[in-house]
Short mmCIF file of C-alpha atoms and ligand atoms in Angstrom, two decimals:
data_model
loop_
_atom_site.label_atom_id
_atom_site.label_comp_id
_atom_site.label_asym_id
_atom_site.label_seq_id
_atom_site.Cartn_x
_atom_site.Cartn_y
_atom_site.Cartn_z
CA UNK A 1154 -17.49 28.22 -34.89
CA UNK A 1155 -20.11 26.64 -32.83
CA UNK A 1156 -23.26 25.27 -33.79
CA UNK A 1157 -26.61 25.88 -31.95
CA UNK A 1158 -29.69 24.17 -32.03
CA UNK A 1159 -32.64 26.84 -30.46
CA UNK A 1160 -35.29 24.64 -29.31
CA UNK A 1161 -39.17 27.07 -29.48
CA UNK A 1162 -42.70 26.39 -29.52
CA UNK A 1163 -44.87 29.41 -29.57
CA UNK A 1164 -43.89 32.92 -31.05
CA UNK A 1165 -40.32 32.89 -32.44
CA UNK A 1166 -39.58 36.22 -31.30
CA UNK A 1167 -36.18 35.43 -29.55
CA UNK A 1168 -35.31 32.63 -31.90
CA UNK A 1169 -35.12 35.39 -34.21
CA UNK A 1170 -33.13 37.77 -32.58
CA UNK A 1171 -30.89 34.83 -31.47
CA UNK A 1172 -30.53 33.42 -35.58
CA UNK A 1173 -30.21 37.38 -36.79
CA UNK A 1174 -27.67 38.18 -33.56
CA UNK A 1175 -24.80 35.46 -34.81
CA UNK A 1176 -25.57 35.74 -38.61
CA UNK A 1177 -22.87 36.45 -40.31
CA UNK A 1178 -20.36 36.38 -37.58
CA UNK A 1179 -17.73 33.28 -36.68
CA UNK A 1180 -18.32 32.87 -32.78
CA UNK A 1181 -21.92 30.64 -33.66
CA UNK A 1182 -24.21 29.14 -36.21
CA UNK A 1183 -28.09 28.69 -35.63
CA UNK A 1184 -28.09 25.25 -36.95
CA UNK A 1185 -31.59 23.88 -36.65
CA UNK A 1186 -34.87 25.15 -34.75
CA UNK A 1187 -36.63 22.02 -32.99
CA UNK A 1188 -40.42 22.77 -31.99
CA UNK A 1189 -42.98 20.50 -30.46
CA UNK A 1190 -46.07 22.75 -32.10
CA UNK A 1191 -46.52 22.19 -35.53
CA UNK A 1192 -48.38 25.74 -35.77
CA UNK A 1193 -45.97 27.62 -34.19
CA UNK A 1194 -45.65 30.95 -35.50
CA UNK A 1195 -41.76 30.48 -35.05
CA UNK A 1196 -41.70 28.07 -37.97
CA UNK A 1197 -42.61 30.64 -40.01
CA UNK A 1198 -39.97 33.00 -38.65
CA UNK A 1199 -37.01 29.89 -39.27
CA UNK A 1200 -38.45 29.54 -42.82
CA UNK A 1201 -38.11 33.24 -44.11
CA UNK A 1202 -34.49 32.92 -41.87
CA UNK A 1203 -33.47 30.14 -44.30
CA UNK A 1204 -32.80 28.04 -40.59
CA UNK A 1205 -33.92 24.30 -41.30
CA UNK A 1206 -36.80 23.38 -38.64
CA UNK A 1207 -37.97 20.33 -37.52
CA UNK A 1208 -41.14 19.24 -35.69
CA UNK A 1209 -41.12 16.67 -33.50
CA UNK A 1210 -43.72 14.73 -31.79
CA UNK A 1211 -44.40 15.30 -27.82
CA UNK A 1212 -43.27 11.22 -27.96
CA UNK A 1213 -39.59 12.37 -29.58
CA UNK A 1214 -39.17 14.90 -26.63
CA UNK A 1215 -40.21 13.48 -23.60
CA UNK A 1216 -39.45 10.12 -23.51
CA UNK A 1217 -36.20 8.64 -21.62
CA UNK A 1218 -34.59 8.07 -25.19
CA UNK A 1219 -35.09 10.60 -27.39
CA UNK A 1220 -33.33 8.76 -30.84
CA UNK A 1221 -34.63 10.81 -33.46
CA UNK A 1222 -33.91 14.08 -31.03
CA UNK A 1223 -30.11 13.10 -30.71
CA UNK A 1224 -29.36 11.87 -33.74
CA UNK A 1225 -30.86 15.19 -35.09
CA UNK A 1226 -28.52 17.07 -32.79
CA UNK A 1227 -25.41 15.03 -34.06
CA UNK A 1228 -26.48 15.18 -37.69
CA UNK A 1229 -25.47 18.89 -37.05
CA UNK A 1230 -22.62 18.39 -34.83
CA UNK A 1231 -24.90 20.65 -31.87
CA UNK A 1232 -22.73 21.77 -29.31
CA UNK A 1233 -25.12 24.40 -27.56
CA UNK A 1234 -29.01 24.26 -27.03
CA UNK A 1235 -31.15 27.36 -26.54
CA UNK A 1236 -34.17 27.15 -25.34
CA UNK A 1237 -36.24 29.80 -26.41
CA UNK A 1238 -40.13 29.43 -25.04
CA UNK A 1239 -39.99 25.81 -25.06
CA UNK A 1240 -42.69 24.08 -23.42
CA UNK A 1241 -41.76 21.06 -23.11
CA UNK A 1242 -39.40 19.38 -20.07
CA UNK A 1243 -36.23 18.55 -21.62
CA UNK A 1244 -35.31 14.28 -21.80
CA UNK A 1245 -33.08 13.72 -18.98
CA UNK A 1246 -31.16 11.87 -21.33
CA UNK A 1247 -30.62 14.91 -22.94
CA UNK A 1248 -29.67 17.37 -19.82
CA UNK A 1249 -26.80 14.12 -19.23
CA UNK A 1250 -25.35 14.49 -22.90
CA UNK A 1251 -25.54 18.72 -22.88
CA UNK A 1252 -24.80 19.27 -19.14
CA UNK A 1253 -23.93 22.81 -19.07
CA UNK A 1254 -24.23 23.21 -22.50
CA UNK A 1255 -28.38 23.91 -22.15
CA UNK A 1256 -29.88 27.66 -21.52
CA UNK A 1257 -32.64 28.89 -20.92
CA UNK A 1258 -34.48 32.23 -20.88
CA UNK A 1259 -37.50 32.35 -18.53
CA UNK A 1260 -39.67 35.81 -18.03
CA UNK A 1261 -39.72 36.03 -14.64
CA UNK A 1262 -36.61 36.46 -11.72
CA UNK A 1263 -36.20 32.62 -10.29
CA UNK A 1264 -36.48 31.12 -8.62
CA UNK A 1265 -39.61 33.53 -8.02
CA UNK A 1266 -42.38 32.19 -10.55
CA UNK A 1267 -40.55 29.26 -11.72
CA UNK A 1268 -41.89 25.52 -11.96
CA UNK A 1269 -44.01 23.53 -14.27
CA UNK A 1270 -47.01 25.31 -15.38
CA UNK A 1271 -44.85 28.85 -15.14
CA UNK A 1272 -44.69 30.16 -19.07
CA UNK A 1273 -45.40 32.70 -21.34
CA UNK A 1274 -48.67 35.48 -19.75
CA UNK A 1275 -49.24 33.02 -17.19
CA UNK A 1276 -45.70 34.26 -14.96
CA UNK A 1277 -46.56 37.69 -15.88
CA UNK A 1278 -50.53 36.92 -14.53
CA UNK A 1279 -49.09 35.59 -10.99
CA UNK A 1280 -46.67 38.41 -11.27
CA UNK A 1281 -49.23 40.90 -10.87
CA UNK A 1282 -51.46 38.71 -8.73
CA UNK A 1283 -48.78 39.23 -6.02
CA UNK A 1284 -48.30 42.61 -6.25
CA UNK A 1285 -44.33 42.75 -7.38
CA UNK A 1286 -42.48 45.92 -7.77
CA UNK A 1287 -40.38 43.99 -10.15
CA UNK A 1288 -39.50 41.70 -12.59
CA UNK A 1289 -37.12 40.61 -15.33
CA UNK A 1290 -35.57 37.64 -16.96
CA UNK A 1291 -33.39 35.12 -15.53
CA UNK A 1292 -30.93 33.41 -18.39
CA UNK A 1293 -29.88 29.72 -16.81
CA UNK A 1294 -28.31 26.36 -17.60
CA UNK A 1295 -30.80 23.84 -18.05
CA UNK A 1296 -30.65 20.60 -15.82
CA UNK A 1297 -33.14 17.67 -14.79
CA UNK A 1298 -35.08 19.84 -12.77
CA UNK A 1299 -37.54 22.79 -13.70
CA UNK A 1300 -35.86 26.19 -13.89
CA UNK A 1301 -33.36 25.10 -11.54
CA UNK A 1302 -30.18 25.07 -13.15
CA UNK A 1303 -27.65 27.78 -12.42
CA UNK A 1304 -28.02 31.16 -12.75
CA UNK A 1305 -26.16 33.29 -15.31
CA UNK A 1306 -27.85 36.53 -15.88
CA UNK A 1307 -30.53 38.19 -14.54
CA UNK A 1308 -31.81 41.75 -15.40
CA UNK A 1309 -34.77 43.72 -13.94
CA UNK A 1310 -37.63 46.07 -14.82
CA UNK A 1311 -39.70 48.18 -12.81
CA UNK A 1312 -43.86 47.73 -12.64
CA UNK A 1313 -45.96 49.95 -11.51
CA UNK A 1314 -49.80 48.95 -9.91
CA UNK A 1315 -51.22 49.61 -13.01
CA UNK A 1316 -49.45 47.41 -15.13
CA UNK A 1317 -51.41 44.46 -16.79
CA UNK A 1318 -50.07 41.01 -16.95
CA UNK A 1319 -49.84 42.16 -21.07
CA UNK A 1320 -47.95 45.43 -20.22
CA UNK A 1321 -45.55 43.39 -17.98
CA UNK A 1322 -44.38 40.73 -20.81
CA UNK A 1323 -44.06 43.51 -22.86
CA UNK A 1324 -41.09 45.43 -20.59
CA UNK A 1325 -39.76 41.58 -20.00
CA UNK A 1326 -40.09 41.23 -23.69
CA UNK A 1327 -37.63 44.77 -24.23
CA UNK A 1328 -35.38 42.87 -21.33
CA UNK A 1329 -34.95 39.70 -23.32
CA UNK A 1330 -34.51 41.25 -27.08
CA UNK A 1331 -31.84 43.40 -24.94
CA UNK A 1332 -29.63 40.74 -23.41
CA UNK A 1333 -30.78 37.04 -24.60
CA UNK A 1334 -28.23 37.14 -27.40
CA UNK A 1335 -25.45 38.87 -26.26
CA UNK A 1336 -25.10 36.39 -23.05
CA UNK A 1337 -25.43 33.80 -25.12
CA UNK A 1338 -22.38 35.20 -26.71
CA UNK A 1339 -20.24 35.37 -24.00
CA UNK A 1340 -20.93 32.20 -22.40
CA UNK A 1341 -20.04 30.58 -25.28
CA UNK A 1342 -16.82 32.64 -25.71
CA UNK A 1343 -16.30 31.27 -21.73
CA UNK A 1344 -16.79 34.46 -20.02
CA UNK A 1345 -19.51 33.74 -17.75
CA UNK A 1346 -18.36 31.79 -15.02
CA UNK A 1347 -19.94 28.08 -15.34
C1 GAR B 2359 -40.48 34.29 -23.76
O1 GAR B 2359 -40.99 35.37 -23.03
C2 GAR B 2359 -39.74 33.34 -22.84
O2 GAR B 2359 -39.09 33.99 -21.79
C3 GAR B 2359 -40.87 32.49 -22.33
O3 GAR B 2359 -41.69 32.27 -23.44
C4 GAR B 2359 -41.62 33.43 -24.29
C5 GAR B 2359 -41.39 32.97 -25.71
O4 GAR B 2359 -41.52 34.04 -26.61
N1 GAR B 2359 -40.38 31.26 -21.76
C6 GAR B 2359 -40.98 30.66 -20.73
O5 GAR B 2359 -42.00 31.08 -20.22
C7 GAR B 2359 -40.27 29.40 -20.23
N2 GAR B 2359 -40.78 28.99 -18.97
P1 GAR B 2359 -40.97 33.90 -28.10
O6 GAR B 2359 -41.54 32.61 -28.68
O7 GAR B 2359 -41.53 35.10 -28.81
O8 GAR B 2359 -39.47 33.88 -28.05
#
């Protein structure tokens, strides 16, 4: 059994379907949900989940040596992180002790739309600014760099020239309930290629 510490600050809605994905099975455990927004609506979610939840402090996550962050993770012997709408840039102390044991969902197909600044409505806004016939999600291991880690999983959706930027997070929305989990699930069984 492996133990998995989903990392969230806004919504909750794929921390959910992560926790509800593994419950009850033996391949992983949703140990703990770190958040850096202490009005998160994902709190809520962890809460009526019965998943502990700690908020920490944009000081705890960003800075060079994140103590309380990594003694949290080894309190609950974390071997996998999931970042699930997680605003902020992960320690690069952190991407050095979890190398290729970080991933991360982002809304959009990378690197198209990627980079500091590209989360939540405001890919799906420069999305339709462009004019793309598609989008999707891109599922990735995390490194020291913005949304540059590898690539494991990518799936698309069709838009048409009428679609808003709220109609497009909604099909990339379908897209990441769809798939998040389940390649979660097979990286972690070791049969995506690393
Ligand atoms: C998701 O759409 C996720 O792909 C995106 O934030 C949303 C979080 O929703 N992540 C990023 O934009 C990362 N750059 P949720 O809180 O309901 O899971």
């Amino acid at each position: 059994m492996k133990n998995i510490a989903i990392f969230a600050s806004g919504s909750g809605s794929n921390a959910q379907n992560i926790i509800q994905h593994f419950n009850g099975g033996n391949i992983a455990q949703v140990k703990h949900i770190i958040c850096s927004n202490p009005k998160a609506y994902v709190l809520e979610r962890a809460a009526a989940l019965g998943v502990p939840a700690t908020v920490m402090g944009k000081g705890d996550l960003t800075s060079d040596t994140p103590y309380a962050l990594m003694q949290l993770l080894e309190a609950d012997a974390i071997d996998y992180i999931i970042l699930a709408g997680y605003l902020q840039k992960i320690p690069a102390a952190l991407t050095a002790a979890y190398a290729g044991r970080i991933i991360n969902i982002h809304p959009a197909l990378l690197p198209k739309f990627g980079g500091k600044g590209m989360y939540g409505i405001h890919v799906h806004r420069a999305v339709v600014a462009a004019g793309e016939k598609l989008s999707g999600i891109t599922i990735h291991l995390v490194d020291a760099i913005y949304d540059n880690g590898k690539i494991l999983f990518q799936a698309q959706c069709p838009l048409t020239p009428l679609d808003t930027p709220e109609d497009v997070a909604a099909k990339v929305q379908a897209l990441e309930q769809q798939h998040y989990p389940a390649v979660i699930e097979q990286y972690i069984k070791g049969n995506v290629s690393r």
